CSV table of C-alpha atoms in Angstrom, one decimal:
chain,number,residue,atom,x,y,z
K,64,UNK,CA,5.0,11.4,-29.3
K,65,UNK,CA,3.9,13.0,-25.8
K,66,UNK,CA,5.4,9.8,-24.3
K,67,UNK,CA,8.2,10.3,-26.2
K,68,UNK,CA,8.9,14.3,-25.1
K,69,UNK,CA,8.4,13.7,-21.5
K,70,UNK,CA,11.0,10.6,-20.8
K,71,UNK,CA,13.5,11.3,-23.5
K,72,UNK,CA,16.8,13.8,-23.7
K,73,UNK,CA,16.5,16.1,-26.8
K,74,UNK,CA,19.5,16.0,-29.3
K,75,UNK,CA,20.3,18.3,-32.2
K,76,UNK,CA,20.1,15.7,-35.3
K,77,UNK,CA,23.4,17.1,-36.8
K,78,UNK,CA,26.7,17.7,-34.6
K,79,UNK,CA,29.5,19.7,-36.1
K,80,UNK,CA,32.5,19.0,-33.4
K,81,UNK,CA,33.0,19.2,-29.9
K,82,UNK,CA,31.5,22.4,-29.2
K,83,UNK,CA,27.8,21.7,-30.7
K,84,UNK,CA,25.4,22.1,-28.1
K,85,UNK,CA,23.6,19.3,-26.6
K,86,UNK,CA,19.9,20.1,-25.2
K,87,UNK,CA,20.0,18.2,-22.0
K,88,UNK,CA,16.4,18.3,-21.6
K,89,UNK,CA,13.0,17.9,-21.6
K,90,UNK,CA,9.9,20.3,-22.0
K,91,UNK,CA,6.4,20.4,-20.8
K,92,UNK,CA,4.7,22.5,-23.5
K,93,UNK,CA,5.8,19.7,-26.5
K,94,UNK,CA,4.5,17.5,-23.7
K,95,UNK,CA,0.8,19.0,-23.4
K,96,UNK,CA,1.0,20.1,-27.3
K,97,UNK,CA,1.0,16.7,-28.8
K,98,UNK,CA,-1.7,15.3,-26.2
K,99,UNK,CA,-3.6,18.5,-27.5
K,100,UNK,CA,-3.4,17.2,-30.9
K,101,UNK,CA,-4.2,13.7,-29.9
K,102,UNK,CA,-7.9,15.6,-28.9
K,103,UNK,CA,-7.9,17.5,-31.7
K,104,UNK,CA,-7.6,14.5,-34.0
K,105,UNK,CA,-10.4,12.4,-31.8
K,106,UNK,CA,-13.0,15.8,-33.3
K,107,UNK,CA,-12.7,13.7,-36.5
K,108,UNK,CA,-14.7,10.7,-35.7
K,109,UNK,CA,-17.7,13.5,-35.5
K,110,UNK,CA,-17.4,13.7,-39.0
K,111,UNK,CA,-17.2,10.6,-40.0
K,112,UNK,CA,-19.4,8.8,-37.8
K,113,UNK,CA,-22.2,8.4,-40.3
K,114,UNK,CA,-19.8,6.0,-42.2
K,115,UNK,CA,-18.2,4.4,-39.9
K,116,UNK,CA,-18.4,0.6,-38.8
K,117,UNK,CA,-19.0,0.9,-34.8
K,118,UNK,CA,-17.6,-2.0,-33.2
K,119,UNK,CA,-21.1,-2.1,-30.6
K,120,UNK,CA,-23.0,0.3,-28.4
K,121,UNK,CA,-21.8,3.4,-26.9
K,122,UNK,CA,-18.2,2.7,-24.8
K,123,UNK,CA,-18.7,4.2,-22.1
K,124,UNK,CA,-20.9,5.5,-19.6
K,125,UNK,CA,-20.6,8.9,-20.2
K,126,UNK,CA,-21.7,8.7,-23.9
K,127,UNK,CA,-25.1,8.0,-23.0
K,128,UNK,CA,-25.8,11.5,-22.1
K,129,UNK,CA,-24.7,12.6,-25.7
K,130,UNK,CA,-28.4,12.3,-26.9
K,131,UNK,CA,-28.7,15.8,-27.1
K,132,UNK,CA,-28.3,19.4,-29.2
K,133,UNK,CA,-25.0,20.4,-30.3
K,134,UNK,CA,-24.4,23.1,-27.7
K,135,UNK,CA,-26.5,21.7,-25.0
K,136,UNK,CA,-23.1,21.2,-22.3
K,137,UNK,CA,-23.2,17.6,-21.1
K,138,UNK,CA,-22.3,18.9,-17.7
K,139,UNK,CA,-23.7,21.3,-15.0
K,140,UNK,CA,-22.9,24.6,-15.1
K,141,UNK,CA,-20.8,24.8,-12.1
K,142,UNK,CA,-18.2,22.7,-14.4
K,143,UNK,CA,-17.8,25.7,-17.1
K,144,UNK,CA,-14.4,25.4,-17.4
K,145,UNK,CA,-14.7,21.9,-18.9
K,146,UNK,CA,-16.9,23.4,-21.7
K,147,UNK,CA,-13.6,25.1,-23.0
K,148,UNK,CA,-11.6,22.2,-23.7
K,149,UNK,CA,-11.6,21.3,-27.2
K,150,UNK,CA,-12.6,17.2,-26.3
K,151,UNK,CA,-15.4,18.1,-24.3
K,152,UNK,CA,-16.9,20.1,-26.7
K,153,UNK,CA,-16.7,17.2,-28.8
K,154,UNK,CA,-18.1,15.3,-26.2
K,155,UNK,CA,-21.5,17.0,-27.1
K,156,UNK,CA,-21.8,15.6,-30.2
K,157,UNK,CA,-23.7,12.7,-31.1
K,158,UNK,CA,-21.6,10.5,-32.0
K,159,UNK,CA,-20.7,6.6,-30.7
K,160,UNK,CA,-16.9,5.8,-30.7
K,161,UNK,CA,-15.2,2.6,-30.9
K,162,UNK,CA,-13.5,1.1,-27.5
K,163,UNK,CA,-10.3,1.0,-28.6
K,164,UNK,CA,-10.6,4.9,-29.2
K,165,UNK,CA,-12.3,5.0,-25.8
K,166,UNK,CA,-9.1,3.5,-24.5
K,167,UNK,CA,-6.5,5.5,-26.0
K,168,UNK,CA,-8.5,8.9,-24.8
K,169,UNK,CA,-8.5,7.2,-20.8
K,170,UNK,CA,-5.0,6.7,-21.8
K,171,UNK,CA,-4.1,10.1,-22.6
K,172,UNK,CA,-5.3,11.4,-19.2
K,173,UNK,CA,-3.2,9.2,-17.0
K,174,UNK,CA,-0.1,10.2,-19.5
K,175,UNK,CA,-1.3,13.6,-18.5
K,176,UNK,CA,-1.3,12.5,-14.6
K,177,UNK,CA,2.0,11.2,-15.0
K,178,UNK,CA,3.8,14.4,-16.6
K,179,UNK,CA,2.3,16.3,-13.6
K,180,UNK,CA,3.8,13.7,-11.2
K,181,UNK,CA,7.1,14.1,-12.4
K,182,UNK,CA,6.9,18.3,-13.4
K,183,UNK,CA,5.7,18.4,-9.9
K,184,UNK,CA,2.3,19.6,-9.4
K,185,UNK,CA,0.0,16.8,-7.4
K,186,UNK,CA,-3.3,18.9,-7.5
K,187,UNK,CA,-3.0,18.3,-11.8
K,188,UNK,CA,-1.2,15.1,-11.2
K,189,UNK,CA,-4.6,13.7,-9.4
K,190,UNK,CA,-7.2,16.0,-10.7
K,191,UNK,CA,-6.0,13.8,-14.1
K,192,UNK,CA,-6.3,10.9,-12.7
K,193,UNK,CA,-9.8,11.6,-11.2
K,194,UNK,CA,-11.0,12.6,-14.8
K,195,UNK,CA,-10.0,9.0,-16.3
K,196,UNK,CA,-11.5,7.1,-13.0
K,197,UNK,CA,-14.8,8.7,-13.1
K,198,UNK,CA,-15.1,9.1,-17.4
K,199,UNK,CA,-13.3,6.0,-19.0
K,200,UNK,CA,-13.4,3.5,-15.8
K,201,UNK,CA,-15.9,1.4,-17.5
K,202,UNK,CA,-14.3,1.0,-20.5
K,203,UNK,CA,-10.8,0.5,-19.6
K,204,UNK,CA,-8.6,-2.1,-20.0
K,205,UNK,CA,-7.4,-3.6,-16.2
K,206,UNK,CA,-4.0,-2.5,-16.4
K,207,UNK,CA,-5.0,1.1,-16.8
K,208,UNK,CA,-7.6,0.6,-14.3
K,209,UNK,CA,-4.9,-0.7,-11.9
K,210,UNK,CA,-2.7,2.0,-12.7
K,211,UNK,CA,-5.5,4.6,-12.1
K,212,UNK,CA,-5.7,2.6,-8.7
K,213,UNK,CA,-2.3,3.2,-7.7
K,214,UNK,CA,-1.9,6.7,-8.6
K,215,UNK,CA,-5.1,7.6,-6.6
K,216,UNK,CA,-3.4,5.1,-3.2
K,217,UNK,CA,0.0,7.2,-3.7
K,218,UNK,CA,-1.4,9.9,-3.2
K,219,UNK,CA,-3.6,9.9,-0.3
K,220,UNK,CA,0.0,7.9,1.2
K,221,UNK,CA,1.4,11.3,0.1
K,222,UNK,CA,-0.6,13.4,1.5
K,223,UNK,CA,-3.1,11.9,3.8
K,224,UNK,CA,-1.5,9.4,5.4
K,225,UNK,CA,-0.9,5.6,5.4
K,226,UNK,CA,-4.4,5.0,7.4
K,227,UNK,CA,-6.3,6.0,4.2
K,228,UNK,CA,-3.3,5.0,1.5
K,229,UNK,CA,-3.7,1.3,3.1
K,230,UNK,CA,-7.7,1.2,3.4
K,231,UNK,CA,-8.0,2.3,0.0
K,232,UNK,CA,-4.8,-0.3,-0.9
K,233,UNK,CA,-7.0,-3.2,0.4
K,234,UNK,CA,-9.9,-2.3,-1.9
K,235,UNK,CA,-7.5,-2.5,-5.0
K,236,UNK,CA,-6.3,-5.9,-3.8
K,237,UNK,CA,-9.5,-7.4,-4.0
K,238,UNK,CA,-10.4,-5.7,-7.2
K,239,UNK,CA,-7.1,-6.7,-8.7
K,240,UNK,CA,-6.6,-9.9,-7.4
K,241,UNK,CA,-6.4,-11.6,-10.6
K,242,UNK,CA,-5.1,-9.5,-12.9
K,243,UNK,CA,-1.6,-10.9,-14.6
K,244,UNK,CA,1.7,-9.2,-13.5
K,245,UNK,CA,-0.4,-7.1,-11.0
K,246,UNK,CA,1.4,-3.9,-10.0
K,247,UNK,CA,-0.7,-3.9,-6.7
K,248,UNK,CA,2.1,-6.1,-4.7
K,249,UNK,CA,4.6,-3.7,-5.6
K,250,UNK,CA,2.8,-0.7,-4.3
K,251,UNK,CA,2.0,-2.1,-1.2
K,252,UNK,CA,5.8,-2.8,-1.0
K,253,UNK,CA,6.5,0.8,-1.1
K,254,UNK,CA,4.3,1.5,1.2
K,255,UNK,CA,5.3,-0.8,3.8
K,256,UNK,CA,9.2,0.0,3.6
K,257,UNK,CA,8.1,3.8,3.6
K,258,UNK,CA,6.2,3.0,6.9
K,259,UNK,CA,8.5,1.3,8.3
K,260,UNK,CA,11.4,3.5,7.9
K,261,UNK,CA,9.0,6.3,9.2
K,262,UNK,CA,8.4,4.5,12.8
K,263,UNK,CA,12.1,3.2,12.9
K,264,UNK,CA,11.3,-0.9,12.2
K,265,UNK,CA,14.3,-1.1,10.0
K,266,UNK,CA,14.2,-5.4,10.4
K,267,UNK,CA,11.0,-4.6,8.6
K,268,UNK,CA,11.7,-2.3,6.0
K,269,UNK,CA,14.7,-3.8,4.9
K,270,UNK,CA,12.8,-7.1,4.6
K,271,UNK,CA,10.8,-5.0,2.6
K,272,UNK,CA,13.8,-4.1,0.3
K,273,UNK,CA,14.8,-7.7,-0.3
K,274,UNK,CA,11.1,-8.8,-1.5
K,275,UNK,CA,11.7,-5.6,-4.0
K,276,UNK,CA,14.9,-6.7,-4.5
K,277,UNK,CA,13.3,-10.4,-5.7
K,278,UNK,CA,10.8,-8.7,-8.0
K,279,UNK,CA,13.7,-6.8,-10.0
K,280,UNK,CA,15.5,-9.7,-10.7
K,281,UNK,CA,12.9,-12.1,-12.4
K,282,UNK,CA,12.9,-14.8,-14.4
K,283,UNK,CA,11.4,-13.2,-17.3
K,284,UNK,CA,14.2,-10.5,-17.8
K,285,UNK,CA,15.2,-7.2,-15.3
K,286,UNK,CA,13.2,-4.5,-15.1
K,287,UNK,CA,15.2,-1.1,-15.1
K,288,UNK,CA,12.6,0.9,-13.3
K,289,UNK,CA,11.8,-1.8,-10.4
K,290,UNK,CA,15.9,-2.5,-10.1
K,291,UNK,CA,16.6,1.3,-9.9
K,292,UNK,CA,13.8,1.6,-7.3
K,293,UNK,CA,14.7,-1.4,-5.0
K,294,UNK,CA,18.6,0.4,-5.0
K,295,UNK,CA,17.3,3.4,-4.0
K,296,UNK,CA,15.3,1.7,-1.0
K,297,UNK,CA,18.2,-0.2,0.3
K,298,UNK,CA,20.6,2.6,-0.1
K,299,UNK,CA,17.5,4.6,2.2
K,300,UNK,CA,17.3,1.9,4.1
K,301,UNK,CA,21.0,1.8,5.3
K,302,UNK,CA,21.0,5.8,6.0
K,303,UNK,CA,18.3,5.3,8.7
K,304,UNK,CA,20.5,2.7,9.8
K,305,UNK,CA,23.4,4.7,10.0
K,306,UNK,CA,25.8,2.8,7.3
K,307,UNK,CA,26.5,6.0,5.6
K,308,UNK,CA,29.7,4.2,3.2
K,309,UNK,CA,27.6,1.3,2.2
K,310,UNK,CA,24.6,3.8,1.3
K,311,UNK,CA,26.9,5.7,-0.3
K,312,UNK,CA,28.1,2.6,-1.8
K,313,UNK,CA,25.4,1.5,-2.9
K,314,UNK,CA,24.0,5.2,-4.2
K,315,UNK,CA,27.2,5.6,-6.4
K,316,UNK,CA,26.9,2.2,-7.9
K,317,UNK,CA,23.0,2.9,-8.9
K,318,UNK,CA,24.0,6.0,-10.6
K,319,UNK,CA,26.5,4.7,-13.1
K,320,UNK,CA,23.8,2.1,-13.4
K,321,UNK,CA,21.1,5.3,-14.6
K,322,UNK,CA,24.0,6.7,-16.7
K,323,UNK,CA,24.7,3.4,-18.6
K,324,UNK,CA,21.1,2.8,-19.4
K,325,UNK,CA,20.6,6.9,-20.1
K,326,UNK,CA,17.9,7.0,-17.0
K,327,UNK,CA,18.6,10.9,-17.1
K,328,UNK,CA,15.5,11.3,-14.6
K,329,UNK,CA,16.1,8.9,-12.3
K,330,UNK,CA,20.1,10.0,-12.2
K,331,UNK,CA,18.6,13.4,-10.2
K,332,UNK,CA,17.0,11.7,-7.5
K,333,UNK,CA,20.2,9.6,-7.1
K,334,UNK,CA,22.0,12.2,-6.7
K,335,UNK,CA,19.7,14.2,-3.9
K,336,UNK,CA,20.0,10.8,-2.3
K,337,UNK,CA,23.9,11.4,-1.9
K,338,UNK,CA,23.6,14.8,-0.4
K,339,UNK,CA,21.3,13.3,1.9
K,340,UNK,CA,24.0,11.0,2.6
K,341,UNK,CA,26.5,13.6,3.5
K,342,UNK,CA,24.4,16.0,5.5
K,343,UNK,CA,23.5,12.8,7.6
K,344,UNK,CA,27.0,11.8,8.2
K,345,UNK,CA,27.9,15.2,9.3
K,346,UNK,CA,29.8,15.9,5.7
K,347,UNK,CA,28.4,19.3,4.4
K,348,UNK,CA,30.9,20.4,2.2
K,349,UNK,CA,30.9,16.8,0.2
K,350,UNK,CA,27.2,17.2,-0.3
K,351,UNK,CA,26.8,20.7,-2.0
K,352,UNK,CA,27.9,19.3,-5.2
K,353,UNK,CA,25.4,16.7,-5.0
K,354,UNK,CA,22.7,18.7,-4.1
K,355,UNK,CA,23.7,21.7,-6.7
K,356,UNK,CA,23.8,18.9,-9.2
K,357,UNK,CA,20.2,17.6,-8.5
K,358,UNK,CA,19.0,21.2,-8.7
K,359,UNK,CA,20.9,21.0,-12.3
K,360,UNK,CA,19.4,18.1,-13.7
K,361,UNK,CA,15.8,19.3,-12.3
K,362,UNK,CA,16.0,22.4,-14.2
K,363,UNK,CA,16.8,20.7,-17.5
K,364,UNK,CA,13.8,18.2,-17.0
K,365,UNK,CA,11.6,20.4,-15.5
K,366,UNK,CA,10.8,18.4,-12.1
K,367,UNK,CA,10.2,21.4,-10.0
K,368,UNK,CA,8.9,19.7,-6.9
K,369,UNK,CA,11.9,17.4,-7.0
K,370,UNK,CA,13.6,21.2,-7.7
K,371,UNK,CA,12.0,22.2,-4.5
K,372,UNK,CA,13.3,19.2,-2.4
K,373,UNK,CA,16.7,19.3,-3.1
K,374,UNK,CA,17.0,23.5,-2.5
K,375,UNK,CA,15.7,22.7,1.1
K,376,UNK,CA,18.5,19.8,1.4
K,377,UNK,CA,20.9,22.2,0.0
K,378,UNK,CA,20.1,24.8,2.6
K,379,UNK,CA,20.2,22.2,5.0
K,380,UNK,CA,24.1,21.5,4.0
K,381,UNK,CA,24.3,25.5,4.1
K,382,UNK,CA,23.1,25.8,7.7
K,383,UNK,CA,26.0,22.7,8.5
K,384,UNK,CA,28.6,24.4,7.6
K,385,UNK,CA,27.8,26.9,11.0
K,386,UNK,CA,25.2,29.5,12.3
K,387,UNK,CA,26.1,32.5,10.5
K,388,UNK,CA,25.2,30.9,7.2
K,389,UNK,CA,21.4,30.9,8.8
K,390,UNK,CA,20.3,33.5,7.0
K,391,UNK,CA,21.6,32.1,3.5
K,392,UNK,CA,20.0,28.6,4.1
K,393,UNK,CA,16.6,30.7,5.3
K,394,UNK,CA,16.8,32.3,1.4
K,395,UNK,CA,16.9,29.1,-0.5
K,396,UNK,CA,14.4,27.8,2.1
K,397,UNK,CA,11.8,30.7,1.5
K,398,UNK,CA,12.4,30.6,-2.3
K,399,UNK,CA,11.6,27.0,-2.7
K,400,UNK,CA,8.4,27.6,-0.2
K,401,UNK,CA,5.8,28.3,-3.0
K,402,UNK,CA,6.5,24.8,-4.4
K,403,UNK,CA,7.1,23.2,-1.3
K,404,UNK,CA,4.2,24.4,0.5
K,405,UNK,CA,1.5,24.0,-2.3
K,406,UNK,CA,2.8,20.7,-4.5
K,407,UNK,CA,4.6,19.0,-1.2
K,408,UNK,CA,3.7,15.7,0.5
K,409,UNK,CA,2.9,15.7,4.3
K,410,UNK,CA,7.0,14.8,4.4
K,411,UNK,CA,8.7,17.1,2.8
K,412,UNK,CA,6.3,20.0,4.2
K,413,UNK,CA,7.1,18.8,8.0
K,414,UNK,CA,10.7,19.0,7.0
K,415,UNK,CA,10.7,22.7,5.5
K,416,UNK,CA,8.7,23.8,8.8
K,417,UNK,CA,11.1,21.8,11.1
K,418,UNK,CA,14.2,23.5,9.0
K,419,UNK,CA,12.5,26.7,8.9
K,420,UNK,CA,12.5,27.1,12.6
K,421,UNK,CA,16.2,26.1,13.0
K,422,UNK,CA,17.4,29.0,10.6
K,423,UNK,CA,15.7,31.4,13.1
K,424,UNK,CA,17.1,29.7,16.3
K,425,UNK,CA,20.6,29.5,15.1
K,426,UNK,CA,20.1,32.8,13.7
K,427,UNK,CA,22.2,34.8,16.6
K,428,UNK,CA,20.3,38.2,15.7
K,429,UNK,CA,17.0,36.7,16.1
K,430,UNK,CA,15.2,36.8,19.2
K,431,UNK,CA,13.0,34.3,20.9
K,432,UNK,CA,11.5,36.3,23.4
K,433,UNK,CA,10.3,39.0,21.0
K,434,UNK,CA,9.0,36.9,17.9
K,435,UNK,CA,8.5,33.2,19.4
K,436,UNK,CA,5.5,33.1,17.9
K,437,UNK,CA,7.0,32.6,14.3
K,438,UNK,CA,8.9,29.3,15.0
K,439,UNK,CA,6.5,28.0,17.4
K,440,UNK,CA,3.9,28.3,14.6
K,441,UNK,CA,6.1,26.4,12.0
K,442,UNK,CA,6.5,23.2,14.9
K,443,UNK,CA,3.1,23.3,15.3
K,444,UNK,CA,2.3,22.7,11.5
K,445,UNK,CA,5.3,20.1,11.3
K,446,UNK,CA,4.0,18.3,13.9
K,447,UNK,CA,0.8,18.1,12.7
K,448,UNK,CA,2.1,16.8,9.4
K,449,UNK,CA,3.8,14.1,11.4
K,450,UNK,CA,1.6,12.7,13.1
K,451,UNK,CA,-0.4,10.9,9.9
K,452,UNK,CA,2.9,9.6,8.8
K,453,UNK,CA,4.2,8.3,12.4
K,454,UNK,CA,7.5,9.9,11.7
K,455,UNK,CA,9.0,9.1,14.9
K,456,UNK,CA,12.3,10.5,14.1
K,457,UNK,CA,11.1,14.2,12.7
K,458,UNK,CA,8.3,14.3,15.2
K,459,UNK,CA,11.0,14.3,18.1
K,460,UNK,CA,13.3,16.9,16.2
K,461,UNK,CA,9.9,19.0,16.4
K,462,UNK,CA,8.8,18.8,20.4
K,463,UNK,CA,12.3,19.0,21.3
K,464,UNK,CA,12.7,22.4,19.8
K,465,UNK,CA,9.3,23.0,20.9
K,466,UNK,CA,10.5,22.4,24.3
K,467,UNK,CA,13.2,24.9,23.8
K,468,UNK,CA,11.1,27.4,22.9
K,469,UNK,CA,9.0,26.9,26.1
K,470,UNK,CA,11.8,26.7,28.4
K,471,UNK,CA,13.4,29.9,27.0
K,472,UNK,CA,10.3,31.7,27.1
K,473,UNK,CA,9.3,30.6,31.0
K,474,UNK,CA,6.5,28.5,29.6
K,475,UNK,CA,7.0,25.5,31.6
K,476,UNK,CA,4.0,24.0,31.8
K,477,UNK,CA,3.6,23.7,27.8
K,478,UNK,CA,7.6,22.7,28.2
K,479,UNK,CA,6.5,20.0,29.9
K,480,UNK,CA,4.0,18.7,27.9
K,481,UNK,CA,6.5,19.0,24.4
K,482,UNK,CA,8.9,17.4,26.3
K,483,UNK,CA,6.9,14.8,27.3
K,484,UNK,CA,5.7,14.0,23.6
K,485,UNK,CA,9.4,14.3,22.6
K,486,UNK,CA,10.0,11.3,25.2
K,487,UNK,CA,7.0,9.7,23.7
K,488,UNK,CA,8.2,9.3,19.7
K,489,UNK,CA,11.8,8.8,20.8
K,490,UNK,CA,10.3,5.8,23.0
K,491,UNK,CA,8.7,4.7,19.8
K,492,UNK,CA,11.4,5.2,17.9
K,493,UNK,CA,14.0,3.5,19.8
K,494,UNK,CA,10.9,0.4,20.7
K,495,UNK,CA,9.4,-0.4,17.1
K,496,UNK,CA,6.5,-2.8,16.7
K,497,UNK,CA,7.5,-6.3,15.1
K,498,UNK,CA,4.7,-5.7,12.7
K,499,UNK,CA,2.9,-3.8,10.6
K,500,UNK,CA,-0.9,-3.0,11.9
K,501,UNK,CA,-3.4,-4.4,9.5
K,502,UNK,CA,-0.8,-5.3,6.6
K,503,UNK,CA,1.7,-7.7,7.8
């Protein structure tokens, strides 16, 4: 049932006409209520543990500290809000449960981690995840494992970089080697074409694309979710490239693909992808109906952090359409901060920083010489974003207004130096290794 509530529009079960409404939408609380219940039903087996059959010893390694007094809390004090939750006070019973059980309660923690992945917040998203690694590892099947795995590598790609994301990648590899229709290879897809397109190799990424490409059309049937993904990454990979019609092409065709197969999530990301498209190829005014329509769609599923994104590209398209809508585009900016700033990947926070600071320089009533400090502060923290994700492209957009802070402020020495790390990612940029360090 959670399952059910997070991927799947709610519709009245009787409709009386054209003008019945339609709720377009889904809704966290039915999402965490019915994995509440799922706990609450687990409390049972306490009862009825004296009669049952158990299928073996204790499932897990955590059950072997349940040898003591109801009331006695299994862990350390320092851990007191776990004692509140309704499962871990079950947890303190005696009681041995079956594997399968053992299973479906891992289970219910990485459905958990992957409502907060798509409602937006990363802190829950992997704190979730954490909680089934450490707990129910042992007693997992592999593909939970696996997926456990992956959650925990897209993360730290997120937001530590793609040193750690692929170190941690080639541990999986070997622990997953053999498991049957191993999502590992697909991950380390992703994060190669993500790389790729971060330091400018676009022979690279869009190899990349076609391997993804090749996985989504298979033998054993098409998979929806890996074809919608492998459309998205070409139609990214073409932006970069500057082929604004075919990405636009090729966006517009993978969104009647998501509203034939009722992919209602997926269709707001499609549509953020085509503002994106028209900001890029200088088209403002086409993408504020793309953008406002992402926005719409986020509200109705609830994907705030996906919210957050497409406000900032929407005050991007704002700030296009001339300076003295500055102050507007700042608005949206500073309202989607909270979400930005606390649930954002190293990305997407770079990008509100770098955006941040071009409000207040095209901003004609704002001065440079008498407040500097506040957009040389926000390129500092973009570039230091940058520089785990080798962003070439964003890194340069960052030094060179650096550079123009510097110069306009008689700075010339620290000019020099932004300027001379501006030179250095548009070398890079323009130059881009043939391969891929360590994962070619």
């Amino acid at each position: 049932m959670a399952k059910f509530e997070l991927m799947h529009v709610q519709r009245p079960l009787l409709s009386f006409g054209p003008k019945a409404s339609v709720r377009h939408k889904t809704c966290p609380v039915s999402v965490c209520k019915e994995i509440r219940l799922g706990a609450h039903l687990l409390s049972d087996f306490s009862a009825e543990s004296s009669t049952m059959t158990i299928d073996g010893s204790l499932s897990s390694v955590w059950l072997k500290d349940l040898q003591k007094p109801w009331g006695q809390p299994v862990f350390s004090q320092e851990s007191g809000s776990r004692k509140s939750s309704t499962f871990f006070q079950f947890c303190d019973h005696l009681v041995s449960i079956p594997g399968s059980v053992s299973q479906i309660i891992g289970a219910s923690y990485l459905l958990r981690a992957t409502s907060w992945e798509l409602y937006g917040s990363a802190p829950m998203a992997r704190m979730n995840t954490l909680v089934y690694a450490t707990l129910f590892g042992d007693s997992s099947s592999s593909s939970d494992a696996e997926l456990a795995y992956l959650k925990l590598i897209q993360h730290l790609a997120l937001y530590k970089g793609y040193k750690d994301a692929f170190a941690a990648l080639k541990i999986a590899e070997e622990k997953f080697l053999t498991v049957s229709k191993s999502k590992i290879l697909l991950l380390k897809l992703q994060l190669l074409h993500e790389h790729a397109l971060h330091r400018g190799n676009l022979k690279l990424a869009q190899r990349m694309c076609n391997e993804l490409g090749g996985l989504a059309s298979t033998t054993m049937g098409v998979d929806m979710e890996l074809k919608v993904e492998a459309s998205l990454r070409e139609a990214r990979t073409l932006l970069a490239a500057k082929q604004y019609s075919q990405a636009a092409n090729v966006a517009h065709s993978l969104f009647c693909t998501c509203h034939k197969f009722n992919l209602q999530i997926e269709k707001a990301s499609v549509l953020l992808l085509l503002a994106e498209i028209h900001k890029k190829s200088g088209n403002a005014v086409l993408g504020l109906p793309y953008a406002l329509a992402s926005i719409s769609f986020c509200q109705s599923f609830n994907l705030d952090l996906l919210k957050a994104s497409a406000t900032l590209t929407l005050a991007e398209l704002w700030l296009g359409l001339g300076s003295n809508h500055a102050k507007r585009a700042l608005d949206l900016l500073h309202g989607a901060f909270p979400m930005i700033l606390g649930h954002g990947g190293l990305e997407l926070r770079a990008r509100a920083y770098i955006f941040e600071a071009n409000c207040y320089l095209s901003d004609p009533s704002f001065s440079v010489s008498t407040d500097s400090d506040t957009v040389l502060d926000s390129l500092r923290q973009a570039s230091d974003e940058l520089q785990a994700l080798e962003y070439h492209e964003l890194a340069a957009e960052a030094f060179y207004l650096m550079a123009m802070v510097y110069d306009k402020l008689g700075r010339l020495e620290e000019r020099e130096e932004a300027a001379t790390l501006f030179k250095k990612h548009i070398t890079a940029l323009e130059n881009p290794q043939d391969e891929e360090p360590n994962m070619a």
